[in-house]
mmCIF file of C-alpha atoms in Angstrom:
data_model
loop_
_atom_site.group_PDB
_atom_site.id
_atom_site.type_symbol
_atom_site.label_atom_id
_atom_site.label_comp_id
_atom_site.label_asym_id
_atom_site.label_seq_id
_atom_site.Cartn_x
_atom_site.Cartn_y
_atom_site.Cartn_z
ATOM 1 C CA MET B 112 0.196 -0.177 -0.033
ATOM 2 C CA SER B 113 1.337 2.869 -1.031
ATOM 3 C CA ALA B 114 -0.835 5.535 0.775
ATOM 4 C CA GLY B 115 -0.095 5.838 4.279
ATOM 5 C CA PHE B 116 -2.588 7.537 7.354
ATOM 6 C CA ASP B 117 -4.867 10.717 6.186
ATOM 7 C CA ASN B 118 -3.509 13.908 8.014
ATOM 8 C CA GLY B 119 -6.579 16.116 7.016
ATOM 9 C CA GLY B 120 -5.109 17.628 3.721
ATOM 10 C CA ALA B 121 -1.546 17.971 4.635
ATOM 11 C CA THR B 122 1.338 16.823 3.503
ATOM 12 C CA PRO B 123 1.201 13.288 2.743
ATOM 13 C CA ARG B 124 3.539 11.255 5.366
ATOM 14 C CA PRO B 125 5.458 8.434 4.324
ATOM 15 C CA SER B 126 4.244 5.162 5.346
ATOM 16 C CA TRP B 127 7.310 3.616 6.672
ATOM 17 C CA SER B 128 9.689 5.861 9.038
ATOM 18 C CA PRO B 129 13.066 4.340 10.252
ATOM 19 C CA PRO B 130 12.422 2.959 13.693
ATOM 20 C CA ARG B 131 13.199 4.741 16.879
ATOM 21 C CA PRO B 132 15.689 2.936 19.596
ATOM 22 C CA ILE B 133 13.623 0.994 21.827
ATOM 23 C CA PRO B 134 14.317 1.741 25.599
ATOM 24 C CA PRO B 135 14.852 -0.153 28.660
ATOM 25 C CA PRO B 136 11.292 -0.874 30.401
ATOM 26 C CA HIS B 137 10.441 0.995 33.243
ATOM 27 C CA ALA B 138 11.893 -0.215 35.900
ATOM 28 C CA SER B 139 8.366 0.872 38.357
ATOM 29 C CA ALA B 140 5.281 -1.097 37.719
ATOM 30 C CA PRO B 141 2.147 0.631 35.961
ATOM 31 C CA PRO B 142 -0.876 1.600 37.645
ATOM 32 C CA GLN B 143 -3.396 -0.257 38.251
ATOM 33 C CA GLY B 144 -6.307 -0.044 35.788
ATOM 34 C CA SER B 145 -3.909 2.081 33.685
ATOM 35 C CA ALA B 146 -4.983 1.810 29.615
ATOM 36 C CA LEU B 147 -0.893 1.919 29.001
ATOM 37 C CA HIS B 148 -1.848 -2.140 29.447
ATOM 38 C CA THR B 149 -3.579 -1.957 26.193
ATOM 39 C CA SER B 150 -1.180 -3.305 23.233
ATOM 40 C CA ALA B 151 1.194 -1.034 21.560
ATOM 41 C CA SER B 152 0.588 -3.307 18.468
ATOM 42 C CA ALA B 153 -3.126 -3.852 18.774
ATOM 43 C CA GLN B 154 -3.073 0.232 18.387
ATOM 44 C CA TRP B 155 -1.176 0.500 15.687
ATOM 45 C CA ALA B 156 -2.636 -2.467 13.188
ATOM 46 C CA ALA B 157 -6.034 -0.829 14.340
ATOM 47 C CA GLY B 158 -5.265 2.525 13.067
ATOM 48 C CA ALA B 159 -7.451 6.392 12.782
ATOM 49 C CA ALA B 160 -11.203 5.790 11.747
ATOM 50 C CA PRO B 161 -12.047 6.382 8.194
ATOM 51 C CA GLY B 162 -12.893 9.842 7.320
ATOM 52 C CA ARG B 163 -11.259 10.843 10.470
ATOM 53 C CA ALA B 164 -7.992 12.556 10.654
ATOM 54 C CA SER B 165 -5.488 11.667 13.337
ATOM 55 C CA ALA B 166 -5.129 13.747 16.513
ATOM 56 C CA PRO B 167 -1.333 14.951 16.932
ATOM 57 C CA TRP B 168 1.029 12.305 18.369
ATOM 58 C CA ALA B 169 0.997 14.537 21.947
ATOM 59 C CA ALA B 170 -2.522 13.238 22.206
ATOM 60 C CA ALA B 171 -1.531 9.464 21.136
ATOM 61 C CA GLY B 172 -3.022 7.026 22.753
ATOM 62 C CA PRO B 173 -6.312 4.356 23.433
ATOM 63 C CA ALA B 174 -8.599 7.541 23.230
ATOM 64 C CA ALA B 175 -7.528 9.654 20.571
ATOM 65 C CA GLY B 176 -6.454 6.577 18.583
ATOM 66 C CA GLY B 177 -3.472 8.721 17.190
ATOM 67 C CA GLU B 178 -0.100 7.637 16.860
ATOM 68 C CA PRO B 179 3.397 8.567 17.703
ATOM 69 C CA GLU B 180 5.474 10.521 16.103
ATOM 70 C CA GLY B 181 8.431 8.987 13.922
ATOM 71 C CA GLY B 182 6.987 5.286 13.633
ATOM 72 C CA PRO B 183 5.153 3.289 15.319
ATOM 73 C CA PRO B 184 4.677 3.499 19.386
ATOM 74 C CA ARG B 185 6.961 2.068 22.048
ATOM 75 C CA GLU B 186 7.378 -0.873 23.854
ATOM 76 C CA LEU B 187 5.194 -0.871 26.904
ATOM 77 C CA TYR B 188 5.811 -2.939 30.309
ATOM 78 C CA GLY B 189 6.461 -6.467 28.914
ATOM 79 C CA THR B 190 4.921 -6.473 25.542
ATOM 80 C CA ALA B 191 6.864 -7.502 22.609
ATOM 81 C CA PRO B 192 7.650 -4.616 19.793
ATOM 82 C CA VAL B 193 7.293 -4.928 16.410
ATOM 83 C CA PRO B 194 10.845 -5.212 14.743
ATOM 84 C CA ALA B 195 11.680 -3.182 12.067
ATOM 85 C CA PRO B 196 12.803 -3.962 9.115
ATOM 86 C CA PRO B 197 16.573 -2.953 9.102
ATOM 87 C CA TYR B 198 16.652 -4.032 5.285
ATOM 88 C CA PRO B 199 14.491 -3.803 2.229
ATOM 89 C CA ARG B 200 11.826 -6.639 1.785
ATOM 90 C CA PRO B 201 10.829 -7.928 -1.774
ATOM 91 C CA ALA B 202 8.442 -5.748 -3.749
ATOM 92 C CA GLY B 203 4.832 -7.026 -2.370
ATOM 93 C CA GLU B 204 5.882 -8.258 0.153
ATOM 94 C CA ARG B 205 3.510 -6.609 3.681
ATOM 95 C CA GLY B 206 4.529 -6.535 7.109
ATOM 96 C CA PRO B 207 1.915 -5.277 9.827
ATOM 97 C CA VAL B 208 -1.094 -3.593 9.499
ATOM 98 C CA GLY B 209 0.172 -0.472 7.912
ATOM 99 C CA VAL B 210 3.384 -0.739 7.140
ATOM 100 C CA ALA B 211 4.418 -1.363 3.587
ATOM 101 C CA TYR B 212 8.318 -2.734 3.257
ATOM 102 C CA PRO B 213 10.756 -0.642 0.181
ATOM 103 C CA ALA B 214 11.337 -3.113 -2.884
ATOM 104 C CA GLY B 215 15.263 -4.139 -2.654
ATOM 105 C CA PRO B 216 17.191 -7.196 -3.399
ATOM 106 C CA VAL B 217 16.925 -9.847 -0.432
ATOM 107 C CA PRO B 218 19.464 -9.538 1.827
ATOM 108 C CA PRO B 219 21.363 -13.303 3.331
ATOM 109 C CA PRO B 220 19.402 -14.504 6.141
ATOM 110 C CA PRO B 221 20.676 -13.281 9.696
ATOM 111 C CA PRO B 222 23.219 -15.314 11.475
ATOM 112 C CA ALA B 223 21.850 -18.390 13.542
ATOM 113 C CA HIS B 224 23.817 -16.877 16.154
ATOM 114 C CA PRO B 225 23.735 -13.061 16.582
ATOM 115 C CA PRO B 226 26.954 -11.354 18.381
ATOM 116 C CA ALA B 227 27.074 -11.634 21.966
ATOM 117 C CA ALA B 228 25.682 -8.222 24.276
ATOM 118 C CA ALA B 229 28.009 -5.939 24.789
ATOM 119 C CA TRP B 230 27.824 -6.756 28.664
ATOM 120 C CA SER B 231 28.253 -11.094 27.649
ATOM 121 C CA SER B 232 31.892 -9.661 25.436
ATOM 122 C CA PRO B 233 35.062 -10.143 27.069
ATOM 123 C CA VAL B 234 36.742 -8.056 29.147
ATOM 124 C CA PRO B 235 40.095 -7.010 28.167
ATOM 125 C CA PRO B 236 41.840 -7.219 30.846
ATOM 126 C CA SER B 237 43.256 -3.542 30.944
ATOM 127 C CA ALA B 238 39.569 -3.202 31.826
ATOM 128 C CA GLN B 239 39.477 -5.586 34.937
ATOM 129 C CA PRO B 240 38.999 -4.047 37.530
ATOM 130 C CA PRO B 241 42.258 -4.735 39.833
ATOM 131 C CA TYR B 242 42.165 -7.347 42.426
ATOM 132 C CA PRO B 243 44.264 -7.777 45.291
ATOM 133 C CA PRO B 244 46.438 -11.046 45.101
ATOM 134 C CA ARG B 245 45.000 -14.720 45.510
ATOM 135 C CA PRO B 246 46.894 -15.991 49.018
ATOM 136 C CA PRO B 247 48.961 -19.110 48.689
ATOM 137 C CA HIS B 248 46.663 -22.183 49.361
ATOM 138 C CA VAL B 249 48.249 -23.661 52.503
ATOM 139 C CA PRO B 250 47.006 -27.032 53.435
ATOM 140 C CA THR B 251 45.517 -27.696 56.339
ATOM 141 C CA HIS B 252 47.912 -30.988 57.304
ATOM 142 C CA ALA B 253 51.288 -28.280 56.919
ATOM 143 C CA ALA B 254 49.034 -25.907 59.111
ATOM 144 C CA ARG B 255 49.324 -28.131 61.896
ATOM 145 C CA ALA B 256 52.801 -29.132 61.462
ATOM 146 C CA ARG B 257 54.570 -25.341 61.934
ATOM 147 C CA PRO B 258 54.146 -25.511 65.355
ATOM 148 C CA ARG B 259 55.016 -29.193 65.935
ATOM 149 C CA THR B 260 58.461 -28.212 63.669
ATOM 150 C CA ALA B 261 58.940 -25.261 66.631
ATOM 151 C CA ALA B 262 58.721 -27.177 69.491
ATOM 152 C CA ALA B 263 61.456 -29.397 67.650
ATOM 153 C CA ALA B 264 63.742 -26.636 66.703
ATOM 154 C CA LEU B 265 63.505 -25.093 70.089
ATOM 155 C CA CYS B 266 64.049 -27.893 72.009
ATOM 156 C CA LEU B 267 66.846 -28.829 69.841
ATOM 157 C CA VAL B 268 68.634 -25.155 70.304
ATOM 158 C CA LEU B 269 68.471 -25.410 74.517
ATOM 159 C CA GLY B 270 69.519 -28.930 74.145
ATOM 160 C CA LEU B 271 72.537 -27.800 72.224
ATOM 161 C CA GLY B 272 73.072 -25.013 74.591
ATOM 162 C CA LEU B 273 73.252 -27.178 77.724
ATOM 163 C CA LEU B 274 75.905 -29.265 75.708
ATOM 164 C CA GLY B 275 77.755 -26.072 74.730
ATOM 165 C CA GLY B 276 77.597 -25.358 78.606
ATOM 166 C CA ALA B 277 78.784 -28.707 79.790
ATOM 167 C CA GLY B 278 81.375 -28.737 77.764
ATOM 168 C CA ALA B 279 82.570 -25.407 78.324
ATOM 169 C CA GLY B 280 82.598 -26.709 82.695
ATOM 170 C CA VAL B 281 84.747 -29.394 81.559
ATOM 171 C CA TRP B 282 86.996 -27.518 79.594
ATOM 172 C CA ILE B 283 87.308 -24.377 82.175
ATOM 173 C CA ASN B 284 87.983 -27.041 85.261
ATOM 174 C CA HIS B 285 90.110 -29.376 83.487
ATOM 175 C CA ASP B 286 92.450 -27.102 81.092
ATOM 176 C CA PRO B 287 94.419 -29.744 79.833
ATOM 177 C CA ALA B 288 96.939 -26.646 79.862
ATOM 178 C CA ALA B 289 96.771 -26.174 83.333
ATOM 179 C CA PRO B 290 100.143 -28.367 85.529
ATOM 180 C CA THR B 291 99.495 -31.450 86.922
ATOM 181 C CA PRO B 292 99.644 -30.607 90.939
ATOM 182 C CA THR B 293 102.499 -32.915 92.632
ATOM 183 C CA ALA B 294 101.934 -35.309 95.164
ATOM 184 C CA ALA B 295 102.615 -33.241 97.967
ATOM 185 C CA GLU B 296 100.185 -30.280 95.795
ATOM 186 C CA ALA B 297 97.573 -32.834 96.121
ATOM 187 C CA SER B 298 97.595 -33.766 99.437
ATOM 188 C CA ARG B 299 97.521 -30.482 101.035
ATOM 189 C CA ARG B 300 94.326 -29.918 99.045
ATOM 190 C CA ASP B 301 92.547 -33.256 99.535
ATOM 191 C CA PHE B 302 93.944 -31.772 103.453
ATOM 192 C CA ALA B 303 92.068 -28.331 103.129
ATOM 193 C CA LEU B 304 89.149 -30.246 102.025
ATOM 194 C CA ALA B 305 88.985 -32.453 104.797
ATOM 195 C CA ARG B 306 88.602 -30.054 107.247
ATOM 196 C CA GLY B 307 85.654 -28.670 106.151
ATOM 197 C CA LEU B 308 84.143 -32.039 107.308
ATOM 198 C CA TRP B 309 83.283 -30.608 110.715
ATOM 199 C CA HIS B 310 81.213 -27.625 109.392
ATOM 200 C CA SER B 311 79.384 -29.647 106.001
ATOM 201 C CA THR B 312 78.409 -32.693 107.179
ATOM 202 C CA PRO B 313 75.468 -32.791 109.406
ATOM 203 C CA VAL B 314 75.450 -33.929 113.150
ATOM 204 C CA ASP B 315 72.770 -36.627 112.672
ATOM 205 C CA THR B 316 75.876 -38.084 109.855
ATOM 206 C CA LEU B 317 78.309 -38.256 112.164
ATOM 207 C CA PHE B 318 76.820 -39.009 115.030
ATOM 208 C CA PRO B 319 73.632 -40.796 114.346
ATOM 209 C CA ALA B 320 70.884 -40.913 116.532
ATOM 210 C CA THR B 321 70.767 -44.925 116.667
ATOM 211 C CA LEU B 322 74.142 -47.139 116.176
ATOM 212 C CA TYR B 323 73.818 -50.639 114.887
ATOM 213 C CA GLY B 324 76.670 -53.479 115.500
ATOM 214 C CA LYS B 325 76.273 -56.979 113.777
ATOM 215 C CA GLY B 326 78.264 -59.332 115.635
ATOM 216 C CA LEU B 327 80.195 -56.390 117.375
ATOM 217 C CA GLY B 328 79.325 -57.101 121.348
ATOM 218 C CA PRO B 329 81.006 -60.019 122.823
ATOM 219 C CA GLY B 330 81.105 -63.769 121.534
ATOM 220 C CA GLY B 331 79.719 -61.916 118.445
ATOM 221 C CA ALA B 332 76.375 -60.012 119.808
ATOM 222 C CA GLU B 333 74.542 -57.557 118.252
ATOM 223 C CA ARG B 334 74.725 -53.969 119.703
ATOM 224 C CA THR B 335 72.485 -51.226 119.550
ATOM 225 C CA TRP B 336 73.381 -48.098 120.904
ATOM 226 C CA THR B 337 71.009 -44.483 121.722
ATOM 227 C CA ARG B 338 72.385 -41.166 121.622
ATOM 228 C CA ILE B 339 72.512 -39.518 124.555
ATOM 229 C CA GLY B 340 73.504 -35.650 123.888
ATOM 230 C CA VAL B 341 76.270 -33.957 121.760
ATOM 231 C CA ALA B 342 78.222 -31.754 123.310
ATOM 232 C CA PRO B 343 79.331 -28.706 121.259
ATOM 233 C CA ALA B 344 82.031 -27.834 119.030
ATOM 234 C CA GLY B 345 84.929 -26.443 120.905
ATOM 235 C CA ASP B 346 88.717 -26.229 121.134
ATOM 236 C CA CYS B 347 90.688 -29.401 122.605
ATOM 237 C CA ARG B 348 91.218 -27.946 126.648
ATOM 238 C CA GLU B 349 90.182 -30.360 129.308
ATOM 239 C CA ALA B 350 89.362 -32.715 126.617
ATOM 240 C CA PHE B 351 92.395 -35.143 127.029
ATOM 241 C CA ASP B 352 94.724 -35.996 130.077
ATOM 242 C CA PRO B 353 97.469 -33.464 130.365
ATOM 243 C CA LEU B 354 99.951 -35.949 128.679
ATOM 244 C CA LEU B 355 98.061 -36.702 125.550
ATOM 245 C CA ALA B 356 97.001 -33.841 125.225
ATOM 246 C CA LYS B 357 100.684 -32.962 124.799
ATOM 247 C CA VAL B 358 101.431 -36.122 122.533
ATOM 248 C CA LEU B 359 98.641 -34.206 120.215
ATOM 249 C CA ARG B 360 99.585 -30.920 120.172
ATOM 250 C CA PRO B 361 101.768 -30.866 117.159
ATOM 251 C CA ALA B 362 98.261 -32.023 115.533
ATOM 252 C CA GLY B 363 96.766 -28.754 116.141
ATOM 253 C CA CYS B 364 93.196 -28.493 117.246
ATOM 254 C CA VAL B 365 90.625 -27.027 114.489
ATOM 255 C CA LYS B 366 87.510 -28.371 116.658
ATOM 256 C CA LEU B 367 86.591 -30.983 118.644
ATOM 257 C CA LEU B 368 83.205 -32.528 118.161
ATOM 258 C CA ARG B 369 82.137 -35.364 120.751
ATOM 259 C CA ALA B 370 79.141 -37.236 121.767
ATOM 260 C CA THR B 371 78.034 -39.777 124.480
ATOM 261 C CA TYR B 372 75.686 -43.017 123.942
ATOM 262 C CA ALA B 373 74.297 -45.922 126.138
ATOM 263 C CA ASP B 374 73.773 -49.357 124.857
ATOM 264 C CA ALA B 375 70.451 -51.346 124.762
ATOM 265 C CA THR B 376 70.470 -51.875 128.619
ATOM 266 C CA SER B 377 71.723 -48.615 129.437
ATOM 267 C CA SER B 378 73.806 -50.360 131.526
ATOM 268 C CA ALA B 379 76.978 -49.122 129.203
ATOM 269 C CA VAL B 380 78.098 -45.379 128.364
ATOM 270 C CA THR B 381 80.115 -44.030 126.209
ATOM 271 C CA THR B 382 81.542 -40.846 124.558
ATOM 272 C CA VAL B 383 83.021 -41.166 121.407
ATOM 273 C CA GLY B 384 85.244 -37.930 120.072
ATOM 274 C CA LEU B 385 86.778 -36.810 116.156
ATOM 275 C CA LEU B 386 89.103 -34.079 116.791
ATOM 276 C CA VAL B 387 90.068 -31.869 113.294
ATOM 277 C CA THR B 388 93.600 -31.401 113.050
ATOM 278 C CA LYS B 389 95.617 -28.435 111.906
ATOM 279 C CA ALA B 390 98.549 -30.672 110.916
ATOM 280 C CA GLU B 391 99.451 -31.499 107.492
ATOM 281 C CA ALA B 392 100.094 -34.809 105.671
ATOM 282 C CA PRO B 393 103.720 -34.950 106.984
ATOM 283 C CA THR B 394 102.501 -34.472 110.529
ATOM 284 C CA MET B 395 99.849 -37.136 110.607
ATOM 285 C CA ARG B 396 102.016 -39.554 109.413
ATOM 286 C CA THR B 397 104.299 -39.025 111.823
ATOM 287 C CA LEU B 398 102.161 -38.774 114.652
ATOM 288 C CA HIS B 399 100.415 -42.041 113.480
ATOM 289 C CA ASN B 400 103.865 -43.860 112.863
ATOM 290 C CA ARG B 401 104.706 -42.421 116.785
ATOM 291 C CA TRP B 402 101.550 -43.883 118.165
ATOM 292 C CA ILE B 403 102.022 -47.449 116.504
ATOM 293 C CA SER B 404 105.572 -47.742 117.277
ATOM 294 C CA GLU B 405 105.172 -46.972 121.088
ATOM 295 C CA ARG B 406 102.720 -48.359 121.520
ATOM 296 C CA LEU B 407 100.627 -45.176 123.437
ATOM 297 C CA GLY B 408 97.479 -46.429 122.956
ATOM 298 C CA SER B 409 98.082 -48.812 125.854
ATOM 299 C CA ARG B 410 99.366 -46.542 128.294
ATOM 300 C CA GLY B 411 97.067 -45.576 130.635
ATOM 301 C CA ASP B 412 98.233 -42.084 131.390
ATOM 302 C CA LEU B 413 97.184 -41.347 127.948
ATOM 303 C CA MET B 414 93.501 -41.396 128.008
ATOM 304 C CA PRO B 415 91.185 -39.527 126.918
ATOM 305 C CA ARG B 416 87.770 -37.889 128.813
ATOM 306 C CA PRO B 417 84.437 -38.802 128.818
ATOM 307 C CA VAL B 418 81.614 -35.671 128.412
ATOM 308 C CA ALA B 419 78.472 -36.201 130.897
ATOM 309 C CA PHE B 420 74.899 -35.039 130.191
ATOM 310 C CA PRO B 421 72.552 -34.507 133.423
ATOM 311 C CA GLY B 422 69.879 -35.980 134.040
ATOM 312 C CA THR B 423 71.041 -39.026 132.027
ATOM 313 C CA VAL B 424 72.750 -42.537 132.471
ATOM 314 C CA ALA B 425 75.604 -40.404 131.758
ATOM 315 C CA ASP B 426 74.504 -38.259 134.606
ATOM 316 C CA GLY B 427 77.732 -39.014 136.402
ATOM 317 C CA PHE B 428 80.269 -40.069 133.527
ATOM 318 C CA GLY B 429 83.140 -38.358 135.008
ATOM 319 C CA ASP B 430 87.445 -39.433 134.566
ATOM 320 C CA ARG B 431 86.851 -42.221 137.934
ATOM 321 C CA GLN B 432 83.913 -43.887 135.834
ATOM 322 C CA ARG B 433 86.879 -44.741 132.717
ATOM 323 C CA ALA B 434 86.531 -48.282 132.461
ATOM 324 C CA SER B 435 88.061 -49.096 128.529
ATOM 325 C CA TRP B 436 89.220 -46.685 125.639
ATOM 326 C CA THR B 437 90.852 -46.467 122.511
ATOM 327 C CA VAL B 438 92.561 -43.433 119.946
ATOM 328 C CA THR B 439 93.086 -43.657 116.537
ATOM 329 C CA LEU B 440 95.318 -40.953 114.250
ATOM 330 C CA ALA B 441 94.822 -41.370 111.154
ATOM 331 C CA ALA B 442 97.665 -41.251 108.574
ATOM 332 C CA ASP B 443 95.934 -39.626 105.891
ATOM 333 C CA LEU B 444 93.165 -38.025 107.095
ATOM 334 C CA PRO B 445 93.850 -34.798 109.772
ATOM 335 C CA VAL B 446 91.690 -36.615 112.208
ATOM 336 C CA VAL B 447 91.747 -38.623 115.312
ATOM 337 C CA VAL B 448 88.826 -40.698 116.323
ATOM 338 C CA TYR B 449 88.889 -41.602 120.113
ATOM 339 C CA ALA B 450 86.079 -43.593 122.495
ATOM 340 C CA VAL B 451 86.181 -44.499 125.860
ATOM 341 C CA SER B 452 83.698 -46.261 127.821
ATOM 342 C CA GLY B 453 82.109 -47.063 131.693
ATOM 343 C CA PHE B 454 79.145 -48.413 133.460
ATOM 344 C CA ALA B 455 76.256 -46.016 133.534
ATOM 345 C CA ASP B 456 75.525 -47.178 137.203
ATOM 346 C CA GLY B 457 78.580 -44.192 138.143
ATOM 347 C CA ARG B 458 80.921 -47.197 139.703
ATOM 348 C CA GLU B 459 84.646 -46.276 139.878
ATOM 349 C CA ILE B 460 87.247 -48.198 137.803
ATOM 350 C CA ALA B 461 90.362 -48.396 139.903
ATOM 351 C CA VAL B 462 92.841 -50.116 136.624
ATOM 352 C CA PRO B 463 90.723 -49.065 133.222
ATOM 353 C CA GLN B 464 91.962 -51.358 130.260
ATOM 354 C CA PRO B 465 92.655 -50.373 126.413
ATOM 355 C CA ALA B 466 90.136 -51.700 124.350
ATOM 356 C CA ALA B 467 92.835 -53.412 122.356
ATOM 357 C CA SER B 468 93.077 -55.741 125.517
ATOM 358 C CA ALA B 469 89.535 -55.523 126.494
ATOM 359 C CA VAL B 470 88.736 -57.482 123.677
ATOM 360 C CA SER B 471 91.398 -60.276 122.789
ATOM 361 C CA ALA B 472 90.357 -63.910 124.146
ATOM 362 C CA GLY B 473 90.804 -64.449 127.369
ATOM 363 C CA ALA B 474 90.291 -61.673 129.157
ATOM 364 C CA THR B 475 88.759 -61.434 132.697
ATOM 365 C CA THR B 476 88.791 -58.348 133.884
ATOM 366 C CA ALA B 477 85.525 -56.539 134.867
ATOM 367 C CA PRO B 478 85.794 -53.988 131.855
ATOM 368 C CA ALA B 479 85.984 -57.401 129.717
ATOM 369 C CA GLN B 480 83.575 -59.010 130.945
ATOM 370 C CA ALA B 481 80.972 -56.267 130.920
ATOM 371 C CA GLY B 482 82.055 -55.600 127.222
ATOM 372 C CA LEU B 483 83.360 -52.351 127.560
ATOM 373 C CA GLY B 484 86.054 -52.372 125.703
ATOM 374 C CA HIS B 485 84.057 -53.826 122.409
ATOM 375 C CA GLU B 486 81.493 -50.647 123.283
ATOM 376 C CA ALA B 487 84.245 -48.664 122.782
ATOM 377 C CA ASP B 488 86.317 -50.037 119.533
ATOM 378 C CA ALA B 489 83.155 -50.560 117.531
ATOM 379 C CA LEU B 490 81.621 -46.782 118.340
ATOM 380 C CA ALA B 491 85.187 -45.795 117.597
ATOM 381 C CA ASP B 492 85.240 -47.404 114.704
ATOM 382 C CA ALA B 493 82.112 -46.476 113.403
ATOM 383 C CA VAL B 494 81.835 -43.095 114.100
ATOM 384 C CA ALA B 495 85.557 -43.064 111.946
ATOM 385 C CA ASP B 496 84.149 -44.582 109.077
ATOM 386 C CA ARG B 497 81.626 -41.760 108.900
ATOM 387 C CA ALA B 498 84.356 -39.396 109.042
ATOM 388 C CA ARG B 499 86.609 -40.857 106.339
ATOM 389 C CA ARG B 500 83.355 -41.164 103.681
ATOM 390 C CA ALA B 501 82.587 -37.693 104.752
ATOM 391 C CA ALA B 502 86.089 -36.215 103.973
ATOM 392 C CA GLY B 503 86.178 -38.458 100.758
ATOM 393 C CA SER B 504 82.827 -36.138 99.638
ATOM 394 C CA LEU B 505 84.432 -33.052 100.102
ATOM 395 C CA THR B 506 87.460 -33.777 98.541
ATOM 396 C CA ALA B 507 85.726 -35.282 95.670
ATOM 397 C CA THR B 508 83.239 -32.322 95.356
ATOM 398 C CA PRO B 509 85.741 -29.191 96.439
ATOM 399 C CA THR B 510 82.833 -27.564 98.514
ATOM 400 C CA GLY B 511 83.948 -28.294 102.056
ATOM 401 C CA GLY B 512 86.903 -25.327 102.682
ATOM 402 C CA SER B 513 89.522 -25.465 104.968
ATOM 403 C CA GLY B 514 88.529 -24.873 108.732
#
């Protein structure tokens, strides 16, 4: 059809005009009951009523029955738009009602898959927004292994530090460049350390509260002694008979330690003493040899004195109650150990007997028959053994110092 709509005598308008771009649908919903729900394509197909001029485009709509200026009305709220022919059609082919396509060659059919829309086409890398770098993936087991690895490394460092400290201590204490001490120097060192036993060794170590002697009584009988009291550490004045004090004078006196014991029957009491001397090894060896060679231990005028403790079974233990005794001078330690025993009832003994004679077979004296020789001998040996062990620990670990 060559003629268009009746424009009321105006210049005839072409039956087809280029399509206008279709904007996207409006974001808001249409009002209820509005005439905009009428299909734009139906208005376009109806056209104007015969013999009636079309109203201007400004009043176009269902009531005016007009057509928008410049082409068919726009798509409204979800209705399908009327496709405008973008290319010529063959002569005689008709489009929608009221639209005639111009004649022309038939164009090739559109591609089966139109190009992708602009928002679906790939964005060049330069146009992509910058993103922060993705953190590296750390496996769970690796995260758990980190604390264990750190703990193992710490233990290794501590262990190496301890080993290094120990090695340094060994190197310092045992410097290979240090000269080896002579025998005399080593002896002086040991004697100086052993003199510290009187203040480095507990009283209960040297003089235990209870002492046991298996086979140390007469006939191999067992013996048990209970400590009655311990005298304060003091000097050697009034501790020996005058002649014994004179014999021991070269040894000197650092401290004198004494305690008194009673046997299990409380019938015998014994004072045991430990004298720490000032003498060095040569002097102690000389005194030891003289004591043995001259048999000074059997002389009744070279006796040690007992220590009495009032209110005990040893209350009356004095010089006249001494029944048996023994004195030992060590040759390799700065100590003198002695013991003196007597009857607990306070009886006086006219002729005391040395322990070495009282313990001999066939001895018939009162001290021997009562076992007082065994008492003095056993207690002196027990304290001498404890003193030797204490001195040995001090010389092996130099912490005692000299007195």
